[in-house]
PDB file of C-alpha atoms in Angstrom:
ATOM      1  CA  MET K   1       0.000   0.000   0.000  1.00 55.00           C
ATOM      2  CA  GLY K   2       1.132   3.539  -0.782  1.00 61.00           C
ATOM      3  CA  LYS K   3       1.876   6.049   1.898  1.00 73.00           C
ATOM      4  CA  THR K   4      -0.899   8.569   2.510  1.00 85.00           C
ATOM      5  CA  GLN K   5       0.269  12.147   2.041  1.00 85.00           C
ATOM      6  CA  PRO K   6      -0.407  14.782   4.723  1.00 86.00           C
ATOM      7  CA  GLU K   7      -3.389  17.087   4.176  1.00 90.00           C
ATOM      8  CA  TRP K   8      -1.169  20.155   3.726  1.00 90.00           C
ATOM      9  CA  TYR K   9       0.723  18.382   0.928  1.00 92.00           C
ATOM     10  CA  ASN K  10      -2.485  17.384  -0.839  1.00 93.00           C
ATOM     11  CA  PHE K  11      -3.764  20.968  -0.513  1.00 95.00           C
ATOM     12  CA  GLN K  12      -0.652  22.410  -2.145  1.00 95.00           C
ATOM     13  CA  GLU K  13      -0.813  19.790  -4.929  1.00 95.00           C
ATOM     14  CA  GLN K  14      -4.478  20.655  -5.579  1.00 96.00           C
ATOM     15  CA  ILE K  15      -3.507  24.313  -5.931  1.00 96.00           C
ATOM     16  CA  CYS K  16      -0.655  23.440  -8.292  1.00 96.00           C
ATOM     17  CA  GLU K  17      -2.944  21.271 -10.436  1.00 94.00           C
ATOM     18  CA  TYR K  18      -5.577  24.005 -10.484  1.00 94.00           C
ATOM     19  CA  PHE K  19      -3.121  26.553 -11.891  1.00 93.00           C
ATOM     20  CA  LYS K  20      -2.049  23.979 -14.486  1.00 93.00           C
ATOM     21  CA  SER K  21      -5.706  23.524 -15.453  1.00 87.00           C
ATOM     22  CA  LEU K  22      -5.848  27.281 -16.089  1.00 87.00           C
ATOM     23  CA  GLY K  23      -3.007  26.955 -18.590  1.00 85.00           C
ATOM     24  CA  PHE K  24      -0.146  28.117 -16.373  1.00 90.00           C
ATOM     25  CA  ASP K  25       3.223  26.424 -15.925  1.00 95.00           C
ATOM     26  CA  ALA K  26       3.041  25.395 -12.267  1.00 96.00           C
ATOM     27  CA  THR K  27       5.462  23.355 -10.160  1.00 97.00           C
ATOM     28  CA  SER K  28       5.228  22.395  -6.502  1.00 97.00           C
ATOM     29  CA  ASN K  29       7.966  22.024  -3.885  1.00 95.00           C
ATOM     30  CA  VAL K  30      10.496  24.274  -5.592  1.00 96.00           C
ATOM     31  CA  THR K  31      13.642  25.885  -4.236  1.00 96.00           C
ATOM     32  CA  VAL K  32      14.142  29.348  -5.720  1.00 95.00           C
ATOM     33  CA  ASP K  33      17.335  31.389  -5.510  1.00 93.00           C
ATOM     34  CA  GLY K  34      16.914  34.899  -4.175  1.00 94.00           C
ATOM     35  CA  ALA K  35      19.391  37.763  -4.025  1.00 94.00           C
ATOM     36  CA  ARG K  36      20.309  36.921  -0.422  1.00 94.00           C
ATOM     37  CA  THR K  37      19.410  33.241   0.048  1.00 95.00           C
ATOM     38  CA  ASN K  38      17.314  30.454  -1.434  1.00 95.00           C
ATOM     39  CA  HIS K  39      13.689  29.812  -0.520  1.00 96.00           C
ATOM     40  CA  ALA K  40      11.441  26.746  -0.402  1.00 96.00           C
ATOM     41  CA  ILE K  41       8.277  27.587  -2.341  1.00 97.00           C
ATOM     42  CA  ASP K  42       5.046  25.584  -2.173  1.00 97.00           C
ATOM     43  CA  VAL K  43       3.983  26.396  -5.741  1.00 98.00           C
ATOM     44  CA  LEU K  44       5.842  28.344  -8.437  1.00 97.00           C
ATOM     45  CA  VAL K  45       3.709  29.647 -11.311  1.00 96.00           C
ATOM     46  CA  LYS K  46       5.004  31.028 -14.594  1.00 95.00           C
ATOM     47  CA  THR K  47       3.111  32.502 -17.509  1.00 89.00           C
ATOM     48  CA  LYS K  48       3.549  35.056 -20.250  1.00 87.00           C
ATOM     49  CA  PHE K  49       1.562  38.211 -20.780  1.00 82.00           C
ATOM     50  CA  MET K  50       2.252  40.549 -23.691  1.00 83.00           C
ATOM     51  CA  GLY K  51       5.544  38.742 -24.326  1.00 87.00           C
ATOM     52  CA  GLN K  52       6.768  39.202 -20.758  1.00 86.00           C
ATOM     53  CA  GLU K  53       7.281  36.353 -18.319  1.00 92.00           C
ATOM     54  CA  LEU K  54       5.327  36.655 -15.079  1.00 91.00           C
ATOM     55  CA  ILE K  55       6.426  34.683 -12.041  1.00 95.00           C
ATOM     56  CA  TRP K  56       4.270  34.084  -8.982  1.00 96.00           C
ATOM     57  CA  ILE K  57       5.021  32.287  -5.736  1.00 98.00           C
ATOM     58  CA  ILE K  58       2.290  30.642  -3.734  1.00 97.00           C
ATOM     59  CA  GLU K  59       2.200  29.614  -0.115  1.00 97.00           C
ATOM     60  CA  ALA K  60      -0.509  27.027   0.576  1.00 96.00           C
ATOM     61  CA  LYS K  61      -1.852  27.203   4.125  1.00 96.00           C
ATOM     62  CA  LYS K  62      -3.979  24.219   5.133  1.00 94.00           C
ATOM     63  CA  TRP K  63      -4.178  25.285   8.746  1.00 93.00           C
ATOM     64  CA  ASN K  64      -6.778  24.982  11.493  1.00 92.00           C
ATOM     65  CA  SER K  65      -6.589  28.743  12.031  1.00 94.00           C
ATOM     66  CA  LYS K  66      -6.557  31.930  10.003  1.00 96.00           C
ATOM     67  CA  VAL K  67      -3.256  33.132   8.557  1.00 97.00           C
ATOM     68  CA  LYS K  68      -1.520  35.785  10.658  1.00 97.00           C
ATOM     69  CA  LYS K  69       0.283  39.004   9.763  1.00 97.00           C
ATOM     70  CA  LEU K  70       3.701  37.379  10.278  1.00 97.00           C
ATOM     71  CA  GLN K  71       3.164  34.990   7.345  1.00 97.00           C
ATOM     72  CA  VAL K  72       2.209  37.875   5.041  1.00 97.00           C
ATOM     73  CA  LEU K  73       5.261  39.891   6.064  1.00 97.00           C
ATOM     74  CA  GLY K  74       7.437  36.816   5.519  1.00 97.00           C
ATOM     75  CA  LEU K  75       6.064  36.236   2.019  1.00 97.00           C
ATOM     76  CA  ARG K  76       6.539  39.927   1.181  1.00 97.00           C
ATOM     77  CA  MET K  77      10.228  39.576   2.066  1.00 97.00           C
ATOM     78  CA  ILE K  78      10.598  36.387   0.012  1.00 97.00           C
ATOM     79  CA  ALA K  79       8.810  37.950  -2.970  1.00 96.00           C
ATOM     80  CA  SER K  80      11.158  40.926  -2.766  1.00 96.00           C
ATOM     81  CA  ASP K  81      14.283  38.756  -2.396  1.00 96.00           C
ATOM     82  CA  VAL K  82      13.333  36.529  -5.327  1.00 95.00           C
ATOM     83  CA  GLY K  83      12.000  39.396  -7.459  1.00 94.00           C
ATOM     84  CA  VAL K  84       8.679  37.830  -8.403  1.00 95.00           C
ATOM     85  CA  ASP K  85       5.722  39.733  -9.792  1.00 94.00           C
ATOM     86  CA  ARG K  86       3.243  38.507  -7.202  1.00 95.00           C
ATOM     87  CA  GLY K  87       3.006  36.333  -4.123  1.00 97.00           C
ATOM     88  CA  PHE K  88      -0.147  34.518  -3.083  1.00 97.00           C
ATOM     89  CA  ILE K  89      -1.149  33.017   0.216  1.00 98.00           C
ATOM     90  CA  ILE K  90      -3.963  30.580  -0.400  1.00 97.00           C
ATOM     91  CA  SER K  91      -5.570  29.614   2.876  1.00 95.00           C
ATOM     92  CA  GLU K  92      -8.200  27.092   3.806  1.00 91.00           C
ATOM     93  CA  LEU K  93      -9.742  29.248   6.555  1.00 93.00           C
ATOM     94  CA  GLY K  94      -8.923  32.836   5.644  1.00 94.00           C
ATOM     95  CA  PHE K  95      -6.894  35.603   7.232  1.00 97.00           C
ATOM     96  CA  GLN K  96      -6.674  37.615  10.415  1.00 97.00           C
ATOM     97  CA  LYS K  97      -7.223  41.378  10.226  1.00 97.00           C
ATOM     98  CA  GLY K  98      -3.492  42.104  10.618  1.00 97.00           C
ATOM     99  CA  ALA K  99      -2.671  39.790   7.712  1.00 97.00           C
ATOM    100  CA  ILE K 100      -5.148  41.590   5.475  1.00 97.00           C
ATOM    101  CA  GLU K 101      -3.727  44.977   6.488  1.00 97.00           C
ATOM    102  CA  ALA K 102      -0.163  43.765   5.797  1.00 97.00           C
ATOM    103  CA  ALA K 103      -1.121  42.761   2.234  1.00 97.00           C
ATOM    104  CA  ILE K 104      -2.662  46.127   1.318  1.00 95.00           C
ATOM    105  CA  LYS K 105      -0.590  48.118  -1.202  1.00 92.00           C
ATOM    106  CA  SER K 106       1.768  45.201  -1.737  1.00 95.00           C
ATOM    107  CA  ASN K 107       2.225  42.529  -4.354  1.00 96.00           C
ATOM    108  CA  ILE K 108       0.732  39.901  -2.060  1.00 97.00           C
ATOM    109  CA  THR K 109      -2.709  38.475  -2.760  1.00 96.00           C
ATOM    110  CA  LEU K 110      -4.639  36.755   0.006  1.00 97.00           C
ATOM    111  CA  THR K 111      -7.414  34.366  -0.937  1.00 96.00           C
ATOM    112  CA  THR K 112      -8.989  31.115   0.040  1.00 95.00           C
ATOM    113  CA  PHE K 113      -8.886  28.281  -2.469  1.00 94.00           C
ATOM    114  CA  LYS K 114     -12.669  28.460  -2.754  1.00 93.00           C
ATOM    115  CA  GLU K 115     -12.558  32.213  -3.525  1.00 92.00           C
ATOM    116  CA  LEU K 116      -9.787  31.673  -6.079  1.00 92.00           C
ATOM    117  CA  LYS K 117     -11.914  29.134  -7.923  1.00 91.00           C
ATOM    118  CA  ILE K 118     -14.925  31.480  -7.947  1.00 87.00           C
ATOM    119  CA  ILE K 119     -12.884  34.427  -9.223  1.00 85.00           C
ATOM    120  CA  THR K 120     -11.085  32.456 -11.913  1.00 85.00           C
ATOM    121  CA  GLN K 121     -14.267  30.707 -13.047  1.00 80.00           C
ATOM    122  CA  ALA K 122     -15.475  33.993 -14.523  1.00 74.00           C
ATOM    123  CA  PHE K 123     -12.223  34.333 -16.494  1.00 72.00           C
ATOM    124  CA  ILE K 124     -12.504  30.765 -17.755  1.00 71.00           C
ATOM    125  CA  GLU K 125     -16.112  31.256 -18.841  1.00 71.00           C
ATOM    126  CA  GLU K 126     -15.231  34.553 -20.533  1.00 74.00           C
ATOM    127  CA  ASP K 127     -12.377  32.864 -22.410  1.00 71.00           C
ATOM    128  CA  ILE K 128     -14.661  30.033 -23.533  1.00 73.00           C
ATOM    129  CA  LEU K 129     -17.254  32.524 -24.782  1.00 75.00           C
ATOM    130  CA  LYS K 130     -14.566  34.462 -26.625  1.00 79.00           C
ATOM    131  CA  GLN K 131     -13.385  31.290 -28.337  1.00 78.00           C
ATOM    132  CA  HIS K 132     -16.963  30.457 -29.392  1.00 77.00           C
ATOM    133  CA  GLU K 133     -17.447  33.992 -30.742  1.00 81.00           C
ATOM    134  CA  GLU K 134     -14.236  33.683 -32.757  1.00 81.00           C
ATOM    135  CA  ARG K 135     -15.391  30.344 -34.177  1.00 83.00           C
ATOM    136  CA  ILE K 136     -18.775  31.782 -35.118  1.00 85.00           C
ATOM    137  CA  ALA K 137     -17.094  34.755 -36.815  1.00 84.00           C
ATOM    138  CA  LEU K 138     -14.851  32.354 -38.734  1.00 81.00           C
ATOM    139  CA  ILE K 139     -17.863  30.302 -39.849  1.00 84.00           C
ATOM    140  CA  TYR K 140     -19.637  33.472 -41.049  1.00 82.00           C
ATOM    141  CA  ARG K 141     -16.555  34.498 -43.023  1.00 83.00           C
ATOM    142  CA  ARG K 142     -16.223  31.053 -44.619  1.00 82.00           C
ATOM    143  CA  TYR K 143     -19.881  30.504 -45.450  1.00 79.00           C
TER     144      TYR K 143
END
């Protein structure tokens, strides 16, 4: 029988697979070199927008409590050291008030996995509709 993975590991793998399903290049359990030191990252996401590579780091928090300010400040420092475009903390239970305040006016996004799926669902549906519209326009041009 195979070894059962811890819940936190499964949570981070679900997040990684979700970003892959959105068309991103996503890898879990990555060590990234920063300017000062290297960092263990739960999920590393890469994509291109307008010819430019975007890099995001994600901390997956499958905790029995809300994420605290200290974790947000820590991720801000890692994001700065690595030079990524955005850092995400994806939590199962949400965030304390201090954590939310620490993310304001920064490149850190705080969200639950459920909220992330709701927000991105609209983008997915919009993209699908756009593809259908393009196909219909092509059919009109051809016929």
